[in-house]
Coordinates of C-alpha atoms and ligand atoms in Angstrom, one line a residue:
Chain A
X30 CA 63.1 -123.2 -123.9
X31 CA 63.6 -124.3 -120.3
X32 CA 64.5 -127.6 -121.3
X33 CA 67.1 -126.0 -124.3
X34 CA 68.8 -124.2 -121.1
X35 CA 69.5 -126.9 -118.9
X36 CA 71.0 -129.1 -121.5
X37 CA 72.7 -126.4 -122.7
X38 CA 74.0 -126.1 -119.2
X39 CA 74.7 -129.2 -119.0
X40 CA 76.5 -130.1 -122.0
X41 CA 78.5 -126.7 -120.7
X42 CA 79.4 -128.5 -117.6
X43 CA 80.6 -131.3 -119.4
X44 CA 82.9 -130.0 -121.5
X45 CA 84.6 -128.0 -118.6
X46 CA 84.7 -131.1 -116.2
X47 CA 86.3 -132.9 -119.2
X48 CA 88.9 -130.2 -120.1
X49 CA 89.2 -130.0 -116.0
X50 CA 90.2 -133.9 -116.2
X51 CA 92.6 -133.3 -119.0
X52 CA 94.4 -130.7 -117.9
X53 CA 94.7 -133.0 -114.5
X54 CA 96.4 -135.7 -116.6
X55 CA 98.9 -133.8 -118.3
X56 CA 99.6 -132.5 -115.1
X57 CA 100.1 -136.1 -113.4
X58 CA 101.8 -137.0 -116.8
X59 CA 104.4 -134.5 -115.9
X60 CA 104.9 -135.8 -112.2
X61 CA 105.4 -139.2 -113.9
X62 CA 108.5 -137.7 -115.9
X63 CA 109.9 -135.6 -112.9
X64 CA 109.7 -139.0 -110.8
X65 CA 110.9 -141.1 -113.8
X66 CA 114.1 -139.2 -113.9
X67 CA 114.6 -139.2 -109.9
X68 CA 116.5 -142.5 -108.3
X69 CA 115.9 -144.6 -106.9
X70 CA 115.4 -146.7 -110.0
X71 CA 112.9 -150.0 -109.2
X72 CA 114.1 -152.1 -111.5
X73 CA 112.2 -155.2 -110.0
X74 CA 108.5 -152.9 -110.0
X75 CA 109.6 -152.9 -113.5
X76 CA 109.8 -156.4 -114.1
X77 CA 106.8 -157.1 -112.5
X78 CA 105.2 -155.0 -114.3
X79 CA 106.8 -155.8 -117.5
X80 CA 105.7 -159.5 -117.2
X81 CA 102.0 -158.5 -116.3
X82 CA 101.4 -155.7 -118.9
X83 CA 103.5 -157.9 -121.8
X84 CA 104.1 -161.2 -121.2
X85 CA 100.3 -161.9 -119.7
X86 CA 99.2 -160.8 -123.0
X87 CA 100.8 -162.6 -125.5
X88 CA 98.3 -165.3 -126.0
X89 CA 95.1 -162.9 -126.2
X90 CA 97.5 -160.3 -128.6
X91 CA 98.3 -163.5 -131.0
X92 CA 95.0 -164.7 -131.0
X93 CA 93.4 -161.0 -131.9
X94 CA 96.4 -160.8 -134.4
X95 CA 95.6 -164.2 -135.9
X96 CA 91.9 -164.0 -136.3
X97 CA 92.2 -160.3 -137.8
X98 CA 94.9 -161.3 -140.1
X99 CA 92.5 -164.0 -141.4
X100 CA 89.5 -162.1 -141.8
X101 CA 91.5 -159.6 -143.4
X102 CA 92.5 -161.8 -146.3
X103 CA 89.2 -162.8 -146.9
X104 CA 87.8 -159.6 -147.1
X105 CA 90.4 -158.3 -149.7
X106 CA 90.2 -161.3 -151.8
X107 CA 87.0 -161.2 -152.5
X108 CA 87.3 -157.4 -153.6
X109 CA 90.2 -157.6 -155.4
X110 CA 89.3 -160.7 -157.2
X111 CA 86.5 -159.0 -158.7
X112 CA 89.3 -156.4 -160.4
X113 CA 91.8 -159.4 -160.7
X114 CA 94.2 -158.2 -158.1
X115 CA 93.8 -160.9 -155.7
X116 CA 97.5 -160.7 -155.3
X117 CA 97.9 -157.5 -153.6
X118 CA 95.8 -159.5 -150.5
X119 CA 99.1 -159.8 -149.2
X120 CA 100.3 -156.3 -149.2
X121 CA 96.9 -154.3 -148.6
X122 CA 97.0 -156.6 -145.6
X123 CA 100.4 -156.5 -144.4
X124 CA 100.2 -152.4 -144.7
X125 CA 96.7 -152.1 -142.9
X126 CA 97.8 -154.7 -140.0
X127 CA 101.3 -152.6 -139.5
X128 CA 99.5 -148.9 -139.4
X129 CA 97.0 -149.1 -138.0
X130 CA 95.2 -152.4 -137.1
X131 CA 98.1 -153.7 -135.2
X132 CA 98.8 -150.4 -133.0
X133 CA 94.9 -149.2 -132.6
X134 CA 93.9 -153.3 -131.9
X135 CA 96.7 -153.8 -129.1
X136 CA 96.1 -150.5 -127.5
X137 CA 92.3 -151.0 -127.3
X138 CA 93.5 -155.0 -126.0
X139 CA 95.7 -153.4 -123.3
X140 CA 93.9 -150.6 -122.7
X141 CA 90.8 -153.2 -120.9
X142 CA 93.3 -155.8 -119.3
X143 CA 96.2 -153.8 -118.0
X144 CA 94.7 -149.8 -118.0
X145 CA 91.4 -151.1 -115.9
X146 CA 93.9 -153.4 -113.9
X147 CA 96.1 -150.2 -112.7
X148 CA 93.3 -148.5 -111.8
X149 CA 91.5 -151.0 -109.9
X150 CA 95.6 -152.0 -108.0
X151 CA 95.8 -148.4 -107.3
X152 CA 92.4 -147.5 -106.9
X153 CA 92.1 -150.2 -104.2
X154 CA 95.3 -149.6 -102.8
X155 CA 94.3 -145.6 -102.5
X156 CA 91.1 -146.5 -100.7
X157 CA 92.7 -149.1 -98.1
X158 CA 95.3 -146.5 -97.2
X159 CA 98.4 -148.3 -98.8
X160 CA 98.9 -145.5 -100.4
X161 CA 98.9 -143.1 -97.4
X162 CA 101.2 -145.8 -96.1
X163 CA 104.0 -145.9 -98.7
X164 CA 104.0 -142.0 -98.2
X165 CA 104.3 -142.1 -94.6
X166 CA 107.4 -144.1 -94.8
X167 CA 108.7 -141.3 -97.3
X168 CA 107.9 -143.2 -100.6
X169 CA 106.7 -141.4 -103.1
X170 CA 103.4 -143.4 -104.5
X171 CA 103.8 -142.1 -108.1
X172 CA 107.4 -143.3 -108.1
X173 CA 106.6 -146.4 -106.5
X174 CA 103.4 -147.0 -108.3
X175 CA 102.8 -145.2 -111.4
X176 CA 106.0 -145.5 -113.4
X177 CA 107.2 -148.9 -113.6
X178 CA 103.7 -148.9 -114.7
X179 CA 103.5 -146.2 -117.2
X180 CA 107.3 -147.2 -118.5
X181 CA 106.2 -151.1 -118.7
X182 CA 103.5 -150.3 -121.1
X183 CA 105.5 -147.9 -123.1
X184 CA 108.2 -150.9 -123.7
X185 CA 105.3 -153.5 -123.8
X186 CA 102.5 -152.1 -125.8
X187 CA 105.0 -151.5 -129.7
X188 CA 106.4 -154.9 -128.4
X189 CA 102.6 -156.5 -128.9
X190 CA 101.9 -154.3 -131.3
X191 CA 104.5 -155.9 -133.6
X192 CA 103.8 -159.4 -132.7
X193 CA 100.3 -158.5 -133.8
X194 CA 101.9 -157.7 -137.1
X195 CA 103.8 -160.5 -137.3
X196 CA 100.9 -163.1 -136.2
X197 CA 98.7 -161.2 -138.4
X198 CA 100.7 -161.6 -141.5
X199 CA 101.1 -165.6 -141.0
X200 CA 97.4 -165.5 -140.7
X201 CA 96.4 -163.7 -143.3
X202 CA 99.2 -166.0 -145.5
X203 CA 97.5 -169.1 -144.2
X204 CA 94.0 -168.0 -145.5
X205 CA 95.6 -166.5 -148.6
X206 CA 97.6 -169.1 -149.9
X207 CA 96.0 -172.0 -148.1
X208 CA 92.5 -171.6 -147.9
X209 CA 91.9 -168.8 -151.5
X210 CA 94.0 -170.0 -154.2
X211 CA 96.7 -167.2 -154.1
X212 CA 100.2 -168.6 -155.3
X213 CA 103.1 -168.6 -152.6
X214 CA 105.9 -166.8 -154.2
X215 CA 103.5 -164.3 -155.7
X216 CA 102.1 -163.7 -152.0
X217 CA 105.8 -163.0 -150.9
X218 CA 107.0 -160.9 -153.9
X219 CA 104.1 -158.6 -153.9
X220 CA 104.9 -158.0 -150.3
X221 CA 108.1 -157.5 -150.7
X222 CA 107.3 -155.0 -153.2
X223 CA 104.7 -152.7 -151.5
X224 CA 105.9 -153.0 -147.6
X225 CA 108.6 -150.9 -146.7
X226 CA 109.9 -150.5 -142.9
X227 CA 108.8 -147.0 -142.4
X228 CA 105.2 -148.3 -142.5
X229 CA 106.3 -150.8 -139.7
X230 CA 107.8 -147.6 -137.7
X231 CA 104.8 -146.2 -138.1
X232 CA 102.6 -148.8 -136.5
X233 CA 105.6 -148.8 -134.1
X234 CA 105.8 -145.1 -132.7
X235 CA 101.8 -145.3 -132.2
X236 CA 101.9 -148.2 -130.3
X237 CA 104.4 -146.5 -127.9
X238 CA 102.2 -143.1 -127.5
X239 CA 99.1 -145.5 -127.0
X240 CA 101.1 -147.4 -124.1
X241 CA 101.9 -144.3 -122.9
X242 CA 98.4 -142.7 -123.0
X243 CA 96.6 -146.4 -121.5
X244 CA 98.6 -146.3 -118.7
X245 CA 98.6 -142.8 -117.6
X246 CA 94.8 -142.8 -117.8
X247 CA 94.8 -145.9 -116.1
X248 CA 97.0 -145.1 -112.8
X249 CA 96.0 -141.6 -113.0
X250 CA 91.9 -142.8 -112.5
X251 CA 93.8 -145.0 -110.0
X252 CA 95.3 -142.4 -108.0
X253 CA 92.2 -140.1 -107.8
X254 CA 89.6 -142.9 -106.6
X255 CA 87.8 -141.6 -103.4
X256 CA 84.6 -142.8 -102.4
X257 CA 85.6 -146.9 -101.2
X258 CA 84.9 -150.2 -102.9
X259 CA 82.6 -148.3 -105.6
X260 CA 84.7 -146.0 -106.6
X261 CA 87.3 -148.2 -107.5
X262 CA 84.4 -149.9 -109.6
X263 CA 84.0 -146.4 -111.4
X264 CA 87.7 -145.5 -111.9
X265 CA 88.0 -148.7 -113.8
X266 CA 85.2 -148.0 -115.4
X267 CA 86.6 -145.2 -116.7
X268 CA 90.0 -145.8 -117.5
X269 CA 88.8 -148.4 -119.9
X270 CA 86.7 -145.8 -121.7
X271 CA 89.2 -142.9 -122.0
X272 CA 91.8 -145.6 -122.6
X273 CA 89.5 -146.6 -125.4
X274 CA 88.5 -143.3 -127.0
X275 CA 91.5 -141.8 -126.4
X276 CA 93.6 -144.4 -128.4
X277 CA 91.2 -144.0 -131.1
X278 CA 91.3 -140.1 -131.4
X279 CA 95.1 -140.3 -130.7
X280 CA 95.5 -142.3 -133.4
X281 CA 93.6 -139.9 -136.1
X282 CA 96.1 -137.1 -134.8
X283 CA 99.4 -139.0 -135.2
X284 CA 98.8 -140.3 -138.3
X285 CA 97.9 -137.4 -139.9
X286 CA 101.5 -136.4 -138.3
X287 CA 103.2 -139.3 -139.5
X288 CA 102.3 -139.4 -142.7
X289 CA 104.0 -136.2 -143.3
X290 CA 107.4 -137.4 -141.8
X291 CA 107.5 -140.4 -142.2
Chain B
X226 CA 96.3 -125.4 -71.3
X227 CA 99.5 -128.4 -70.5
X228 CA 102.6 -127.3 -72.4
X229 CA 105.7 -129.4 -72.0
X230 CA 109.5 -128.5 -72.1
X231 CA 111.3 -130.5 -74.7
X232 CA 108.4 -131.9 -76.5
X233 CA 108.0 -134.3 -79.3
X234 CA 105.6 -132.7 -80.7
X235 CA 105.0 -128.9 -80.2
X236 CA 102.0 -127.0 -82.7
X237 CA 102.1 -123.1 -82.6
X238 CA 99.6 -120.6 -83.4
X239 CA 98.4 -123.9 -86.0
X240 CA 96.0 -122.2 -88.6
X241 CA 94.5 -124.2 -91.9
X242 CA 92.3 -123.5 -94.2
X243 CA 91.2 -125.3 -96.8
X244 CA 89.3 -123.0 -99.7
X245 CA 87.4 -120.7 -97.4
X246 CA 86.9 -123.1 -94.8
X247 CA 89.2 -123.2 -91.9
X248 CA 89.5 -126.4 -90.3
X249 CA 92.2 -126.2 -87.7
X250 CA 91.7 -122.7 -85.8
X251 CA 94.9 -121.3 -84.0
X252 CA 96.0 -124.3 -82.3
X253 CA 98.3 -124.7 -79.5
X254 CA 99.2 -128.3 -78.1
X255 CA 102.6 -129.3 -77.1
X256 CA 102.8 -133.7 -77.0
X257 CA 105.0 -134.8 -74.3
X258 CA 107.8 -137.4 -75.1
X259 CA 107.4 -140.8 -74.1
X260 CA 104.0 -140.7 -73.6
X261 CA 100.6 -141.9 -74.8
X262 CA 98.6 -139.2 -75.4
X263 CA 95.4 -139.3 -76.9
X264 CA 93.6 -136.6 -79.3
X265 CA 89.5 -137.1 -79.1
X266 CA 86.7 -135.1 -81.3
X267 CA 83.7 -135.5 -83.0
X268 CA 83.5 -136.6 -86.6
X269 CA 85.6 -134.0 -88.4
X270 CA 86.7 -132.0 -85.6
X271 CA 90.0 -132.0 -87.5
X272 CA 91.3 -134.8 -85.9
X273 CA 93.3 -136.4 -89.2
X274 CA 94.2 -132.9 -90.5
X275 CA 96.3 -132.4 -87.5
X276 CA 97.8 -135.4 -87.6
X277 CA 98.9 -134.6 -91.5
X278 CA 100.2 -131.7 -90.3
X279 CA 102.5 -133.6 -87.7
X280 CA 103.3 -136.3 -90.2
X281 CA 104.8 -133.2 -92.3
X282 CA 102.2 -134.0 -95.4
X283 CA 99.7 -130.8 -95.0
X284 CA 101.5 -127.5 -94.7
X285 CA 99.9 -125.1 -92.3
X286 CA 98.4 -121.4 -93.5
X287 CA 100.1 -119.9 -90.8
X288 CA 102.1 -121.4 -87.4
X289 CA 104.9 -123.8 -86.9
X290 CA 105.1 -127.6 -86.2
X291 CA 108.1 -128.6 -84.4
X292 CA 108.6 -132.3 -83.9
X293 CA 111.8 -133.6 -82.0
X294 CA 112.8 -130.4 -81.6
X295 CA 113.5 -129.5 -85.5
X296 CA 110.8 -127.0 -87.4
X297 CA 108.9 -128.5 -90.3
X298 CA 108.6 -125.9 -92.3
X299 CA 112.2 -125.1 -92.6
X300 CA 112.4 -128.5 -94.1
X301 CA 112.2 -129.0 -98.0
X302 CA 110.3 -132.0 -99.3
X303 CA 113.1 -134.2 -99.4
X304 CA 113.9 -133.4 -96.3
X305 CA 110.3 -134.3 -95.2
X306 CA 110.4 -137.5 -96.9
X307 CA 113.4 -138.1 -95.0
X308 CA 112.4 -137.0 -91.7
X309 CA 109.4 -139.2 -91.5
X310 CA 111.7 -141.9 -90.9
X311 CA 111.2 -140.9 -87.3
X312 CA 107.5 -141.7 -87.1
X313 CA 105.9 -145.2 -87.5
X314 CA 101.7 -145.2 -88.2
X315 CA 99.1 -147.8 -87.8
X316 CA 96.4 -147.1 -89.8
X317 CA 92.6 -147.9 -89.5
X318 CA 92.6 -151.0 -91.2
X319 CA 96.1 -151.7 -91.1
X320 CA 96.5 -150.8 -94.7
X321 CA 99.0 -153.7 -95.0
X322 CA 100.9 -154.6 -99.0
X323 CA 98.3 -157.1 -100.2
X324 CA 100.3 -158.5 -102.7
X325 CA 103.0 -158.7 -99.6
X326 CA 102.7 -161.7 -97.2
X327 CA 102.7 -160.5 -93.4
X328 CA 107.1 -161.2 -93.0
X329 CA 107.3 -159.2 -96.1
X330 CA 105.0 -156.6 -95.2
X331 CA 107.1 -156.2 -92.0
X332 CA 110.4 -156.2 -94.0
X333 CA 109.6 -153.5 -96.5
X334 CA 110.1 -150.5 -94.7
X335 CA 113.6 -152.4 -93.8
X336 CA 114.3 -152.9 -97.3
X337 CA 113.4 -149.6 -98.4
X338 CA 115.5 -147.8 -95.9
X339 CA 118.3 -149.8 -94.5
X340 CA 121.2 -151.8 -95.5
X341 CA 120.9 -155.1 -93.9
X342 CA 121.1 -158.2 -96.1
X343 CA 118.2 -160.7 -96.9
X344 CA 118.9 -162.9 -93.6
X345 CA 119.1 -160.4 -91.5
X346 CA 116.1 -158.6 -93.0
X347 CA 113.7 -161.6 -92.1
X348 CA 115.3 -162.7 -89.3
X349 CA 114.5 -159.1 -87.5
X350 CA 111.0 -159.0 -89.6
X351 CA 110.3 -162.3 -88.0
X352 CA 111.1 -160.8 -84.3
X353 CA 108.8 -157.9 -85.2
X354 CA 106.5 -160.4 -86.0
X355 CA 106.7 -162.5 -82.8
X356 CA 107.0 -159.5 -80.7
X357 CA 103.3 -158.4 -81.6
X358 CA 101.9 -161.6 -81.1
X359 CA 101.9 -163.3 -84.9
X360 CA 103.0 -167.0 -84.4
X361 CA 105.8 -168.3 -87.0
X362 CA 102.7 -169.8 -88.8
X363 CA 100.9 -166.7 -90.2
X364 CA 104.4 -164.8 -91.4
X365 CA 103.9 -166.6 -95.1
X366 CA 100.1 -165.5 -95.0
X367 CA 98.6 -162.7 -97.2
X368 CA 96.5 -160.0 -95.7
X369 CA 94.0 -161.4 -96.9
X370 CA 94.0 -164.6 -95.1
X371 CA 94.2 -162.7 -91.9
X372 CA 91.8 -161.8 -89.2
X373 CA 91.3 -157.9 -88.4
X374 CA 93.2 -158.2 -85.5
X375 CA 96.2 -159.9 -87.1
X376 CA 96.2 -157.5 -89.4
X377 CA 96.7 -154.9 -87.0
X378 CA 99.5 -156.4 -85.2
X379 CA 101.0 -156.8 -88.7
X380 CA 100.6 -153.3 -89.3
X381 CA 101.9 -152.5 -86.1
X382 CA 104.9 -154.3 -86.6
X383 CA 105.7 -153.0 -89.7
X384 CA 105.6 -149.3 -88.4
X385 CA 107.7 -150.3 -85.2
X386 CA 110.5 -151.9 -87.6
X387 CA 112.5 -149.0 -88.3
X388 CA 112.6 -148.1 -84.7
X389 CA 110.0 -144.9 -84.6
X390 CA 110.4 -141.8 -82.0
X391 CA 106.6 -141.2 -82.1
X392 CA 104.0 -143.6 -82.7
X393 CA 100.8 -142.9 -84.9
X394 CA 97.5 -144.1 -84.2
X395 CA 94.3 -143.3 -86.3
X396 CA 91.7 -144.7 -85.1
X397 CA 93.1 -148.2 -84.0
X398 CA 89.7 -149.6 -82.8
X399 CA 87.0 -148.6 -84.5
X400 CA 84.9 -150.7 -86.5
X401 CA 86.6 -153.6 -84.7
X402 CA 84.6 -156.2 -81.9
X403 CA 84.8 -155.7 -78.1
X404 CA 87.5 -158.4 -78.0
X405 CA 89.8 -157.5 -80.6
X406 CA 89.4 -153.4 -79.4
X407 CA 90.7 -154.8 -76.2
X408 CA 93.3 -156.5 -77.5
X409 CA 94.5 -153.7 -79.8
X410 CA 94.4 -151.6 -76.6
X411 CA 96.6 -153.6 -74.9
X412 CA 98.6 -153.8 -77.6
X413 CA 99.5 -150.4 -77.5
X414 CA 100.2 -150.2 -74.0
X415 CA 102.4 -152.6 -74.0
X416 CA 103.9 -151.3 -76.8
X417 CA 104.2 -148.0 -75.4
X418 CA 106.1 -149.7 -72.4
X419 CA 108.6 -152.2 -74.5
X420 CA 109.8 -148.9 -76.5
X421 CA 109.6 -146.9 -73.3
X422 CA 113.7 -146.5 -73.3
X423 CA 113.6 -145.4 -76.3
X424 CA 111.7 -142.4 -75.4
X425 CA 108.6 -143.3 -77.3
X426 CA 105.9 -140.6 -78.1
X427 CA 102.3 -142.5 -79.2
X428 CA 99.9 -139.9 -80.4
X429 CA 96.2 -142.3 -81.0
X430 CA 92.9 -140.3 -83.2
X431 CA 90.2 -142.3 -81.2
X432 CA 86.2 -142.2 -80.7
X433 CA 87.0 -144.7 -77.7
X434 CA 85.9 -142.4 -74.8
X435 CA 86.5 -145.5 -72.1
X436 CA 89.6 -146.9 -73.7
X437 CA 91.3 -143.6 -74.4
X438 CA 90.9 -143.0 -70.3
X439 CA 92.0 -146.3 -69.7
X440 CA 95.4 -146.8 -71.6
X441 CA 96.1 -142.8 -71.8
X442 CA 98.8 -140.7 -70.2
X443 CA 96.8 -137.4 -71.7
X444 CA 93.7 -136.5 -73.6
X445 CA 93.0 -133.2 -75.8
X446 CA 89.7 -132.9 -76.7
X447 CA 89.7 -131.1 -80.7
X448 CA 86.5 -129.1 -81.4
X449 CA 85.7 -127.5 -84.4
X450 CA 89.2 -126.9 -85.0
X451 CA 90.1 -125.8 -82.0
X452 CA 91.8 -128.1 -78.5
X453 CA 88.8 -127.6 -76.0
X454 CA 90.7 -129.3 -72.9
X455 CA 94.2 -131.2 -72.8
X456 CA 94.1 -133.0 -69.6
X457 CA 96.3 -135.7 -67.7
X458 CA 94.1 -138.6 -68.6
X459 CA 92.9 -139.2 -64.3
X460 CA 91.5 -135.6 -64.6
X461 CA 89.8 -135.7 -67.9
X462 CA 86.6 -137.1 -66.9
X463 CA 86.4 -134.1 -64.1
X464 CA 86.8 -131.6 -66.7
X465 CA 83.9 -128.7 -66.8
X466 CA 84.1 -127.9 -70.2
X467 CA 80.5 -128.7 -71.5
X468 CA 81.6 -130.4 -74.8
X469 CA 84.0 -132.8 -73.4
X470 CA 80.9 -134.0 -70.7
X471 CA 78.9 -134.2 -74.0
X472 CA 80.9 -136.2 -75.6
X473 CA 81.9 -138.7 -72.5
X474 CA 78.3 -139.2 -71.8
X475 CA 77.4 -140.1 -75.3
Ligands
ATP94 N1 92.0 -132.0 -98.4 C1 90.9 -131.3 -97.9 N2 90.3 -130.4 -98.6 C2 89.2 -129.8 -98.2 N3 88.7 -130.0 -97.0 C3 89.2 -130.9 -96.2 C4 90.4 -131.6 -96.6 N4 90.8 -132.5 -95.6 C5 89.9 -132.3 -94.6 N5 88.9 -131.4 -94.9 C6 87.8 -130.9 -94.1 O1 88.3 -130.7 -92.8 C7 87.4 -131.1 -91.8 C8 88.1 -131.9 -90.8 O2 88.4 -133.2 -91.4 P1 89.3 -134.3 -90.7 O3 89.4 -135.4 -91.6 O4 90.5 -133.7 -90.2 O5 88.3 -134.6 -89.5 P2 88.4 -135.8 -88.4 O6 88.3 -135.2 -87.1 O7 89.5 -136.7 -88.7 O8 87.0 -136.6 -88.7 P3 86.8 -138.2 -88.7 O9 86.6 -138.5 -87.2 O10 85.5 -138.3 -89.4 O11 87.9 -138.9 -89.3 C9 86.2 -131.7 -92.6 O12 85.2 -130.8 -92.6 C10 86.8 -132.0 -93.9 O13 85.8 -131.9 -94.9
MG95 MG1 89.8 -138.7 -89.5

């Protein structure tokens, strides 16, 4: 009975520190768009930021896009061969790649290299005082360090997310009409026939709600590390988790939305 | 209690509270200008929250903070921001850029706020640089490749470079070894004098009981929120209150 209470009690606490931490992002979210909108603009932060959240990871997007594009085809073909419609591999690919595998497999890439990197920047910056310093000299830190940040992965993340598709598909060709005997042209045609663009928009506008998600988790754990060295350990930590789970459940909830508009 | 005609920093009737606990309790303390004046206490006596409060980045419950004559809290937060152009800050561990090198360190808060091109930018970083004792060989270095003590004089030229009224010191010595203490010391005493012209206020948080009577002008002594003493610095170690013997005798 005792022991029924106290992890009642507990789970209780849980769920209201986690609704507490929520309703502290959204909050944070909304200082990100009131200092978005403010000048000055940091056009150069943004760069930066661009090149580090983007164009660092290119190489490890194609190669994840590659190797699930591969797999993929080999996983439908034996399937559909067993019903004789090895030449949808293409298509069923294609379409799974561009809704979901491509957005949900980039988020969950960027969320663990560039989410765990801004909260360990910030975090360490918060705990050696930079930040304190940048506010002393009048700079606001979540304008200064948050949104070339947040608006870098927003641009970056459907940016990956559609060279994912795009690697993806050449992989999955490779295998398909390389490696299984599936004929060129038929590969082509059939993909012509069943892949339309609003199934690439939709891979699209969740990969630029995930960027946005990865990186306000990840500055936001950033901004509220306190205890020294180790707690920039933990804010990573968790910004990595939350960046994780959150893309996941996010990605339930906009496609049932999309699927009705789109 | 000292009070000072045209001060550069003048607290009245200074209450805060943070939830239910009250951490700075009806203060009164008036910082002379061009000055080194030095604010001791125990571990959180309040020491940092005051200085927040001067800085313009915690509002008080109740009182006013004037600072260079002008009322903070008839100033919006913009004009906060703005204001705090007028104060330069060395923090405890310099909490220097450390994806800056040391030059660029020094050149940011010229970048930020003035309109000087790129040459004249580093030349004058440079100068800032030489003037606190960083030889032209160090200016391309990284924090990180920098000693404690460079660091410091890093930081300390990046908060002299936009020409501050007062200067901030929290805690400049602590955790540092008996050589580089005195060195940071003197640092700020000659500081102090270089900028004396200028009318240069520097307010120093310290622990240092023996320093802080060396290099000081005056000493307040915070307790629990409140100023204990507020002495010239010769008289301080005369004073009867019992805390402030405690606390020099430690
Ligand atoms: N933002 C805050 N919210 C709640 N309490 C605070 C806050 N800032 C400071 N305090 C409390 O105010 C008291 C004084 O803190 P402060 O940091 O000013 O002390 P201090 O004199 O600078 O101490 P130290 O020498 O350890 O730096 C402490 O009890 C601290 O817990
Ligand atoms: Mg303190």
């Amino acid at each position: 009975m005792f022991f029924l209470l106290r992890w009642v009690e507990s789970l209780g606490a849980t769920i209201i520190e986690n609704l507490h931490a929520l309703g502290e992002i959204t909050l944070f979210a909304g200082r990100f768009f009131y200092w978005m909108v403010k000048p000055p603009y940091r056009f150069k932060l943004l760069f930066e930021q661009l090149y580090f959240v983007g164009n660092k990871s290119i190489f490890i997007v194609c190669l994840a896009g590659a190797f699930t594009g591969m797999v993929m085809a080999y996983q439908t073909y034996f399937g559909f061969k067993l019903i004789s419609v090895d030449s949808l591999v293409g298509p069923v690919t294609a379409l799974t790649l561009a809704k979901e595998l491509a957005p949900v497999l980039t988020g969950l890439i960027v969320a663990g290299r560039a989410g765990a990197a801004m909260a360990a920047q910030i975090g360490t910056m918060k705990v050696t005082e930079q930040v304190d310093a940048l506010e002393v000299m009048g700079i606001n830190s979540v304008q200064y360090l948050a949104v070339p940040r947040i608006l870098a992965s927003v641009i970056s993340v459907p940016m990956l997310s559609a060279l994912f598709l795009f690697v993806g598909n050449i992989g999955s060709w490779l295998v398909g009409t390389k490696f299984l005997s599936i004929d060129e042209a038929i590969y082509l045609s059939k993909l012509g026939e069943f892949m339309f663009l609003e199934d690439i928009w939709q891979g699209l506008i969740k990969a630029f709600f995930f960027g946005f998600l990865i990186s306000v988790i990840g500055t936001y754990f950033g901004f509220n590390v306190t205890k020294g060295a180790e707690g920039v350990g933990k804010a990573t930590n968790l910004a990595v988790v939350w960046g994780m789970i959150l893309v996941l459940v996010l990605d339930y909830f906009l496609t049932s939305f999309l699927v009705h508009i789109l | 209690m000292l009070s000072f005609d045209n001060a550069a920093v003048s607290i009245k009737d200074l209450t805060k509270t943070f939830g239910d606990h009250t951490v700075l309790k009806n203060l009164n303390f008036d910082i002379p200008r061009n000055k080194i004046v030095t604010i001791l206490g125990f571990s959180g006596a309040g020491k940092s929250t005051l200085l927040k409060h001067i800085l313009g980045l915690l509002q008080p419950t109740s009182g006013t903070i004037s600072v260079l004559g002008k009322d903070l809290s008839h100033m919006d937060r913009m004009e906060l921001r703005e204001f705090r152009r007028h104060f330069g800050m060395l923090f405890q561990y310099a909490a220097l850029f450390d994806s800056f090198t040391a030059i660029e360190n020094v050149a940011f808060p010229l970048r930020e706020f003035t309109k000087l091109t790129n040459k004249e930018i580093l030349e004058k970083s440079a100068g800032l640089l030489d003037s606190v004792g960083i030889d032209p060989i160090s200016h391309h270095k990284l924090p990180s490749e920098l000693s404690g003590g460079m660091r410091k004089r890093v930081g300390l030229g990046r908060a002299l470079a936009l020409g501050p009224d007062i200067m901030l010191y929290d805690e400049p010595t602590t955790g540092l070894d008996p050589i580089t203490t005195n060195m940071v010391n003197e640092l700020i005493v000659s500081t102090s004098m270089q900028y004396a012209d200028r009318g240069m206020t520097s307010i120093i948080i310290s622990h240092d009981v023996k320093a802080t009577l060396r290099i000081s002008d005056y000493i307040a002594f915070l307790h629990q929120g409140m100023i204990e003493e507020y002495l010239p610095a010769s008289e301080f170690h005369n004073s009867t209150n019992k805390l402030v013997q405690e606390f020099i005798n430690l």
